[in-house]
Amino acid sequence: MSVNNIISIKTKTSEVFVGDEVFSVLNEYLRPYRNKKIFVLVDENTLKHCVTELITQNEILHNAEILEIDSGEENKTLDVCYQLWKTLADYKADRHSLLINLGGGVITDMGGFIASTYKRGIDFINVPTTLLSQIDASVGGKTGVDFEGLKNIIGVFNEAKGVFIYPNFLKTLDKRQMLSGYAEALKHALIKDASYWKMLKKGMLSDDKNWVKLITSSIKIKNEIVLNDPLEMGERKLLNFGHTIGHAVESYSLENDKIPLCHGEAIAIGMICESYISNKQHELSDGNLATITSTIADFYKSYPLNESDFHMLIELMKNDKKNEKNEIIFTLLVDIGDATINQEVNVDLILESLNYYNSLIGDKVKN
Ligand SMILES: NC(=O)c1ccc[n+]([C@@H]2O[C@H](COP(=O)([O-])OP(=O)(O)OC[C@H]3O[C@@H](n4cnc5c(N)ncnc54)[C@H](O)[C@@H]3O)[C@@H](O)[C@H]2O)c1
Ligand SMILES: [Zn+2]
C-alpha cells in the first residue's frame, strides 16, 4: 500500500514503512509512549549522521535518553548487552519503556535482543540506517548477538513494534557499506526472483531513485518467506543461502583481520562458493554459475582464502547453529530464482568450492 509516498508492508505482528515521510507515521506510533521513558540506541556514526534528523522530526523524542555504543560487529556481544541492561536499570526503565534502535544490523540485532529480554520484554522500534539493515536485518524478528566467535548464537525471535525506513539515511553511508547491503539483495533475488536478479545485475546503487525499489523489493521477498515460516522450521532457511560458508568466513575474518570483512562481503564469498556447490550437487547450470560468479566477483573486492586455514573454516561451519547432528547443512540453488533447503554437503566438496573461489582471484589478477 502507498499513501503520501509512504509504502507500507504488513509483517506477522507489525508493519514496515518506507519513504521520505515515514516520520509522520512514527509520530503516531510514539504517541502512546508520550509519558513513558524512551531510549534511542545509537553508535558513534548514527549519533553523528542520523539522530538529529530522527529527534527533530519527532517531538516526543526530545526528552529521549540516547544510549551510545561503539560501532562494529566486534561489539555485538553479551558484554555490551550487560552494559546496556545495566544502563536501562540505572535509568529505571520499566516494562512500559520503549527502545528505538537507530543504526545498522548490529544495532537492530542487539537492540532487539536487549529489549526482548529486559524485564521479560519491552517494546522496541527499528529505524534502520544501513542498506543492509533497511533491506534485511531490521525485518523478520531475528534478534541476538555473537558468542565465543560464533555468529548470532544467542538470541530470540521477536518482532519490532514497527520498522521505519528513511532511505535518505543512506546518503552518508560509504560505498563499501552500500555494497555490503547489496549482497543480501542479490541473495533475495537468487533464491526467489529471477527478474529482480536481472535488475540487480545492472547495478541499482549509484542512482538514489532506485533505492526505494531496491528496499521494497527485498523486504517483500523476505517478508513473504518469514510470514510462511517465522521460526525457521523450513522455508525460512532459504534466506540462509550464502550464509553457511559466509558466516564462517565472517567469523574467521573478525578473528584474524585488522579490518574485518563486512557481513555482506563475507556473504558474497559464501554465495559464490555455494553456487559452485549448487552446480556440482544440484541442477544449477554451468551458464548460471558463470553469470552468478562473474556478477558477484565484479561487485566485490577479492579476499584470498588461505588454504592452511580451510580446516578452521570447516570447524566454524560445523559449529553453525543451522546444523543438525554433525552434518553441514546448506541452502542450494536449483536455478536463478529458485533454491532448495536442508542439503547436506560433504567436506571435500566444500573445500573444492573454497578453491574455486580462490581460483577466481587468480583469474582476476591475470585479466
Ligand atoms: N536479524 C537479521 O535478520 C539479520 C539479517 C542480516 C544481517 N544481520 C546482521 O546485521 C549485521 C550487519 O549489519 P550492518 O551491515 O548494517 O552493520 P553495522 O550495524 O555494523 O553498520 C555498518 C557501519 O555503518 C555505520 N552506519 C550506520 N548507519 C550509517 C549511516 N546512515 N551513515 C554512515 N554510517 C552509518 C555503522 O556505524 C557501522 O560502522 C550483522 O551482525 C549481521 O549478522 C541480521
Ligand atoms: Zn545476512
Coordinates of C-alpha atoms and ligand atoms in Angstrom, one line a residue:
M1 CA 0.0 0.0 0.0
S2 CA 1.3 3.5 -0.7
V3 CA -0.1 6.7 0.9
N4 CA 1.7 10.1 0.9
N5 CA 4.7 8.5 -0.7
I6 CA 4.9 6.0 2.2
I7 CA 4.9 2.4 1.3
S8 CA 3.7 0.0 4.0
I9 CA 4.2 -3.7 4.2
K10 CA 2.4 -5.8 6.8
T11 CA 4.5 -8.3 8.7
K12 CA 3.4 -11.1 11.0
T13 CA 2.7 -8.8 14.0
S14 CA 3.6 -5.3 12.9
E15 CA 4.3 -3.2 9.9
V16 CA 7.2 -1.8 7.9
F17 CA 7.0 1.7 6.5
V18 CA 9.3 3.0 3.7
G19 CA 9.7 6.6 2.4
D20 CA 10.8 10.1 2.9
E21 CA 7.9 10.9 5.1
V22 CA 7.9 7.9 7.4
F23 CA 8.5 10.0 10.4
S24 CA 4.9 11.3 10.2
V25 CA 3.8 7.7 10.8
L26 CA 6.4 7.2 13.5
N27 CA 4.9 10.2 15.3
E28 CA 1.6 8.4 15.5
Y29 CA 3.3 5.2 16.8
L30 CA 5.1 7.2 19.5
R31 CA 2.0 8.8 20.9
P32 CA 1.2 6.0 23.4
Y33 CA 4.7 6.4 24.8
R34 CA 4.4 10.2 25.4
N35 CA 4.7 9.8 29.2
K36 CA 6.9 6.8 29.2
K37 CA 10.7 6.5 29.2
I38 CA 12.0 6.3 25.6
F39 CA 15.6 5.3 24.8
V40 CA 17.4 5.6 21.5
L41 CA 20.2 3.1 20.8
V42 CA 22.9 4.5 18.5
D43 CA 26.6 4.0 17.6
E44 CA 29.0 6.9 17.0
N45 CA 28.1 7.0 13.4
T46 CA 24.4 7.1 13.7
L47 CA 24.8 9.6 16.6
K48 CA 26.7 11.8 14.1
H49 CA 24.6 11.3 11.0
C50 CA 21.1 10.2 12.0
V51 CA 19.9 11.0 15.5
T52 CA 19.3 14.8 14.9
E53 CA 17.0 14.1 12.0
L54 CA 15.1 11.5 14.0
I55 CA 14.7 13.7 17.0
T56 CA 13.8 16.9 15.2
Q57 CA 11.2 15.1 13.2
N58 CA 9.6 13.5 16.3
E59 CA 8.8 16.0 19.0
I60 CA 8.1 13.1 21.5
L61 CA 11.7 12.2 21.3
H62 CA 13.0 15.5 22.6
N63 CA 13.5 14.1 26.0
A64 CA 14.6 10.6 25.0
E65 CA 17.8 9.2 26.5
I66 CA 20.5 8.4 24.0
L67 CA 22.4 5.2 24.6
E68 CA 25.6 5.1 22.6
I69 CA 27.8 2.0 21.9
D70 CA 30.9 1.6 19.8
S71 CA 30.2 0.6 16.2
G72 CA 31.2 -2.7 14.7
E73 CA 30.4 -6.4 14.7
E74 CA 33.0 -7.0 17.3
N75 CA 30.7 -5.1 19.7
K76 CA 27.7 -7.3 19.1
T77 CA 28.4 -9.2 22.3
L78 CA 27.0 -10.1 25.7
D79 CA 29.5 -7.8 27.3
V80 CA 27.9 -4.8 25.6
C81 CA 24.4 -6.2 26.3
Y82 CA 25.4 -6.3 30.0
Q83 CA 26.3 -2.6 29.9
L84 CA 23.1 -1.7 28.2
W85 CA 20.9 -3.8 30.5
K86 CA 22.7 -2.0 33.4
T87 CA 22.1 1.4 31.9
L88 CA 18.4 0.7 31.4
A89 CA 18.2 -0.4 35.0
D90 CA 20.1 2.7 36.2
Y91 CA 17.6 4.9 34.3
K92 CA 14.8 2.8 36.0
A93 CA 13.4 1.8 32.7
D94 CA 10.2 -0.1 33.3
R95 CA 8.1 -2.6 31.3
H96 CA 6.3 0.3 29.6
S97 CA 9.5 1.9 28.3
L98 CA 10.4 1.9 24.6
L99 CA 13.7 1.3 22.9
I100 CA 14.3 2.7 19.4
N101 CA 17.1 1.0 17.5
L102 CA 18.7 3.6 15.2
G103 CA 21.5 2.0 13.2
G104 CA 22.7 -0.8 11.1
G105 CA 22.2 -4.6 11.7
V106 CA 24.4 -4.6 14.7
I107 CA 22.2 -2.1 16.5
T108 CA 18.9 -3.6 15.4
D109 CA 20.0 -7.2 16.2
M110 CA 21.5 -6.3 19.6
G111 CA 18.9 -3.6 20.5
G112 CA 16.1 -6.1 19.7
F113 CA 17.7 -8.6 21.9
I114 CA 18.2 -6.2 24.8
A115 CA 14.6 -5.0 24.6
S116 CA 13.2 -8.6 24.3
T117 CA 15.0 -9.7 27.4
Y118 CA 15.0 -6.7 29.7
K119 CA 12.2 -7.2 32.3
R120 CA 11.0 -10.1 30.1
G121 CA 10.5 -7.8 27.2
I122 CA 9.9 -4.1 26.5
D123 CA 8.7 -2.7 23.2
F124 CA 11.2 -1.8 20.5
I125 CA 11.1 0.0 17.2
N126 CA 13.7 -0.3 14.4
V127 CA 14.9 2.7 12.5
P128 CA 17.5 1.1 10.2
T129 CA 20.2 3.3 8.8
T130 CA 22.3 1.0 6.6
L131 CA 21.3 -0.6 3.3
L132 CA 21.8 -4.0 4.9
S133 CA 19.5 -3.3 7.8
Q134 CA 16.9 -1.5 5.7
I135 CA 16.6 -4.4 3.2
D136 CA 17.1 -7.3 5.6
A137 CA 18.2 -7.2 9.2
S138 CA 15.5 -4.9 10.7
V139 CA 12.7 -7.1 9.4
G140 CA 11.7 -10.6 10.4
G141 CA 12.1 -10.7 14.1
K142 CA 15.6 -12.3 14.5
T143 CA 17.5 -10.6 17.3
G144 CA 20.7 -11.6 19.0
V145 CA 24.4 -11.4 19.5
D146 CA 27.6 -13.3 18.6
F147 CA 29.2 -15.5 21.2
E148 CA 32.6 -17.1 21.5
G149 CA 33.4 -16.2 17.9
L150 CA 30.2 -17.7 16.5
K151 CA 27.7 -15.6 14.7
N152 CA 24.3 -14.9 16.2
I153 CA 24.4 -17.8 18.6
I154 CA 22.5 -16.2 21.4
G155 CA 19.2 -14.6 20.6
V156 CA 15.4 -14.7 20.4
F157 CA 12.7 -14.3 17.8
N158 CA 10.7 -11.1 18.4
E159 CA 9.4 -8.6 16.0
A160 CA 9.8 -4.8 16.4
K161 CA 6.6 -2.9 17.1
G162 CA 7.2 -1.1 13.8
V163 CA 10.1 -0.6 11.3
F164 CA 10.6 2.9 9.8
I165 CA 12.8 3.1 6.8
Y166 CA 14.0 6.5 5.8
P167 CA 16.1 6.0 2.6
N168 CA 17.8 9.4 2.9
F169 CA 19.9 8.0 5.8
L170 CA 21.8 6.1 3.1
K171 CA 23.3 9.3 1.8
T172 CA 26.1 9.3 4.5
L173 CA 26.8 5.6 4.1
D174 CA 30.1 4.8 2.3
K175 CA 30.2 2.7 -0.9
R176 CA 31.7 -0.3 0.9
Q177 CA 28.7 -0.5 3.3
M178 CA 26.2 0.0 0.5
L179 CA 27.7 -2.9 -1.3
S180 CA 27.6 -5.0 1.8
G181 CA 23.8 -4.5 1.9
Y182 CA 23.6 -5.2 -1.8
A183 CA 24.8 -8.7 -1.2
E184 CA 21.6 -9.5 0.7
A185 CA 19.6 -8.1 -2.2
L186 CA 21.5 -10.4 -4.6
K187 CA 20.6 -13.3 -2.2
H188 CA 16.9 -12.4 -2.2
A189 CA 16.9 -12.4 -6.0
L190 CA 18.9 -15.6 -6.3
I191 CA 16.6 -17.6 -4.0
K192 CA 13.2 -16.2 -5.2
D193 CA 13.1 -13.8 -8.1
A194 CA 14.9 -14.0 -11.5
S195 CA 13.6 -10.7 -12.8
Y196 CA 14.9 -8.9 -9.6
W197 CA 18.3 -10.6 -10.3
K198 CA 18.3 -9.1 -13.8
M199 CA 17.7 -5.6 -12.4
L200 CA 20.4 -6.0 -9.7
K201 CA 22.9 -7.3 -12.1
K202 CA 22.9 -4.0 -13.9
G203 CA 23.6 -2.1 -10.6
M204 CA 21.0 -0.2 -8.6
L205 CA 23.1 1.7 -6.1
S206 CA 24.5 4.7 -8.0
D207 CA 21.1 6.3 -8.7
D208 CA 19.3 7.1 -5.5
K209 CA 16.0 7.0 -7.4
N210 CA 16.4 3.2 -7.3
W211 CA 16.7 2.9 -3.6
V212 CA 13.0 2.7 -2.6
K213 CA 12.5 0.0 -5.3
L214 CA 15.5 -1.9 -4.0
I215 CA 14.4 -1.7 -0.4
T216 CA 10.8 -2.7 -1.0
S217 CA 11.6 -5.5 -3.5
S218 CA 13.9 -7.1 -1.0
I219 CA 11.7 -6.6 2.0
K220 CA 8.7 -8.1 0.2
I221 CA 10.7 -11.2 -0.7
K222 CA 12.0 -11.6 2.8
N223 CA 8.7 -10.9 4.5
E224 CA 6.8 -13.4 2.4
I225 CA 9.2 -16.1 3.4
V226 CA 9.1 -15.1 7.1
L227 CA 5.3 -15.0 7.1
N228 CA 5.2 -18.6 5.9
D229 CA 7.8 -19.8 8.4
P230 CA 8.5 -17.2 11.2
L231 CA 10.6 -19.6 13.3
E232 CA 12.7 -21.1 10.6
M233 CA 11.3 -24.6 10.7
G234 CA 11.6 -24.9 6.9
E235 CA 11.1 -22.3 4.2
R236 CA 12.8 -19.5 6.1
K237 CA 16.1 -21.5 5.6
L238 CA 16.0 -20.2 2.0
L239 CA 17.4 -17.0 3.4
N240 CA 20.5 -18.8 4.6
F241 CA 21.8 -19.2 1.1
G242 CA 25.4 -18.0 1.1
H243 CA 25.5 -17.9 4.9
T244 CA 26.9 -21.4 5.8
I245 CA 30.2 -20.6 4.2
G246 CA 29.7 -16.8 4.5
H247 CA 29.2 -16.8 8.3
A248 CA 32.4 -19.0 8.7
V249 CA 34.4 -16.5 6.6
E250 CA 32.9 -13.6 8.5
S251 CA 33.8 -15.1 11.9
Y252 CA 37.3 -16.1 10.6
S253 CA 37.9 -12.5 9.4
L254 CA 36.6 -11.0 12.6
E255 CA 39.2 -13.1 14.5
N256 CA 42.1 -12.6 12.1
D257 CA 41.9 -9.3 10.2
K258 CA 42.8 -5.8 11.3
I259 CA 39.9 -4.5 9.1
P260 CA 37.4 -7.4 9.1
L261 CA 35.1 -8.1 6.2
C262 CA 31.6 -6.6 6.4
H263 CA 28.8 -9.1 6.7
G264 CA 27.7 -8.7 3.1
E265 CA 31.2 -9.1 1.8
A266 CA 31.5 -12.4 3.5
I267 CA 28.1 -13.5 2.3
A268 CA 29.2 -12.6 -1.3
I269 CA 32.1 -15.0 -1.0
G270 CA 29.6 -17.6 0.5
M271 CA 27.3 -17.1 -2.4
I272 CA 30.0 -17.8 -5.0
C273 CA 31.1 -21.0 -3.1
E274 CA 27.6 -22.2 -2.5
S275 CA 26.6 -21.6 -6.2
Y276 CA 29.6 -23.8 -7.1
I277 CA 28.3 -26.5 -4.8
S278 CA 24.8 -26.0 -6.3
N279 CA 26.3 -26.6 -9.7
K280 CA 28.1 -29.8 -8.6
Q281 CA 25.4 -31.3 -6.4
H282 CA 22.3 -29.8 -7.9
E283 CA 20.8 -28.6 -11.1
L284 CA 22.3 -25.1 -11.2
S285 CA 23.6 -24.9 -14.8
D286 CA 27.1 -24.1 -15.8
G287 CA 25.9 -20.9 -17.5
N288 CA 24.1 -19.7 -14.4
L289 CA 27.1 -20.5 -12.2
A290 CA 29.2 -18.4 -14.6
T291 CA 26.8 -15.5 -14.5
I292 CA 26.4 -15.5 -10.7
T293 CA 30.2 -15.8 -10.2
S294 CA 31.1 -13.0 -12.6
T295 CA 28.4 -10.7 -11.3
I296 CA 29.4 -11.1 -7.7
A297 CA 33.1 -11.1 -8.4
D298 CA 32.7 -7.8 -10.3
F299 CA 30.9 -6.1 -7.4
Y300 CA 33.2 -7.1 -4.6
K301 CA 36.9 -6.9 -3.8
S302 CA 38.7 -10.3 -3.8
Y303 CA 39.6 -11.8 -0.4
P304 CA 42.1 -14.7 -0.9
L305 CA 41.3 -17.6 1.5
N306 CA 44.4 -19.1 3.0
E307 CA 44.5 -22.8 2.3
S308 CA 46.1 -23.5 5.6
D309 CA 43.1 -22.1 7.3
F310 CA 40.5 -24.1 5.4
H311 CA 40.2 -26.6 8.3
M312 CA 39.4 -23.6 10.6
L313 CA 36.6 -22.6 8.3
I314 CA 35.2 -26.1 8.2
E315 CA 35.2 -26.2 12.0
L316 CA 33.3 -22.9 12.1
M317 CA 30.8 -24.3 9.7
K318 CA 30.3 -27.4 11.9
N319 CA 29.5 -25.1 14.8
D320 CA 27.0 -23.1 12.8
K321 CA 23.6 -23.0 14.6
K322 CA 21.9 -24.0 11.3
N323 CA 23.3 -27.5 11.5
E324 CA 21.7 -30.6 12.9
K325 CA 23.7 -33.5 14.3
N326 CA 27.3 -33.2 12.9
E327 CA 26.3 -32.5 9.3
I328 CA 27.0 -29.3 7.5
I329 CA 23.7 -28.2 6.0
F330 CA 23.2 -25.8 3.1
T331 CA 20.5 -24.0 1.1
L332 CA 21.4 -24.5 -2.5
L333 CA 20.3 -23.0 -5.8
V334 CA 18.4 -25.1 -8.4
D335 CA 18.1 -22.2 -10.8
I336 CA 18.4 -18.4 -10.6
G337 CA 15.3 -17.5 -8.5
D338 CA 14.8 -21.0 -7.1
A339 CA 16.5 -22.7 -4.2
T340 CA 16.2 -25.8 -2.0
I341 CA 16.8 -26.2 1.7
N342 CA 18.4 -28.9 4.0
Q343 CA 21.1 -30.1 1.7
E344 CA 23.9 -32.0 3.3
V345 CA 27.3 -31.4 1.6
N346 CA 30.4 -33.3 2.3
V347 CA 33.6 -31.6 3.4
D348 CA 35.5 -32.4 0.2
L349 CA 33.0 -30.5 -2.0
I350 CA 33.1 -27.6 0.4
L351 CA 36.9 -27.5 0.2
E352 CA 36.6 -27.7 -3.6
S353 CA 34.3 -24.7 -3.5
L354 CA 36.8 -22.6 -1.5
N355 CA 39.5 -23.5 -4.0
Y356 CA 37.0 -22.4 -6.8
Y357 CA 36.7 -19.0 -5.1
N358 CA 40.4 -18.7 -4.8
S359 CA 40.9 -19.6 -8.5
L360 CA 38.7 -16.6 -9.5
I361 CA 41.2 -14.3 -7.7
G362 CA 43.9 -15.7 -9.9
D363 CA 41.8 -15.1 -13.0
K364 CA 41.0 -11.5 -11.8
V365 CA 44.7 -10.7 -11.4
K366 CA 45.5 -12.3 -14.8
N367 CA 42.9 -10.2 -16.6
Ligands
LIG1 N1 18.4 -10.1 12.0 C1 18.6 -10.4 10.8 O1 17.7 -11.0 10.2 C2 19.8 -10.1 10.1 C3 19.9 -10.2 8.7 C4 21.1 -9.8 8.0 C5 22.2 -9.4 8.8 N2 22.1 -9.3 10.1 C6 23.2 -8.8 10.9 O2 23.4 -7.4 10.6 C7 24.7 -7.1 10.9 C8 25.3 -6.3 9.8 O3 24.6 -5.1 9.7 P1 25.2 -3.8 9.0 O4 25.9 -4.2 7.8 O5 24.2 -2.8 9.0 O6 26.4 -3.4 10.0 P2 26.6 -2.3 11.1 O7 25.5 -2.1 12.0 O8 27.9 -2.6 11.7 O9 26.8 -0.9 10.2 C9 27.8 -0.8 9.4 C10 28.6 0.5 9.6 O10 27.8 1.6 9.1 C11 27.7 2.6 10.1 N3 26.5 3.4 9.8 C12 25.2 3.0 10.1 N4 24.4 3.9 9.6 C13 25.1 4.8 9.0 C14 24.7 6.0 8.2 N5 23.5 6.3 7.9 N6 25.7 6.7 7.7 C15 27.0 6.4 7.9 N7 27.4 5.3 8.6 C16 26.4 4.5 9.1 C17 27.8 1.9 11.4 O11 28.2 2.7 12.5 C18 28.8 0.8 11.1 O12 30.1 1.4 11.2 C19 25.5 -8.4 11.2 O13 25.7 -8.5 12.5 C20 24.5 -9.5 10.7 O14 24.7 -10.7 11.3 C21 20.9 -9.7 10.8
ZN2 ZN 23.0 -12.0 6.1

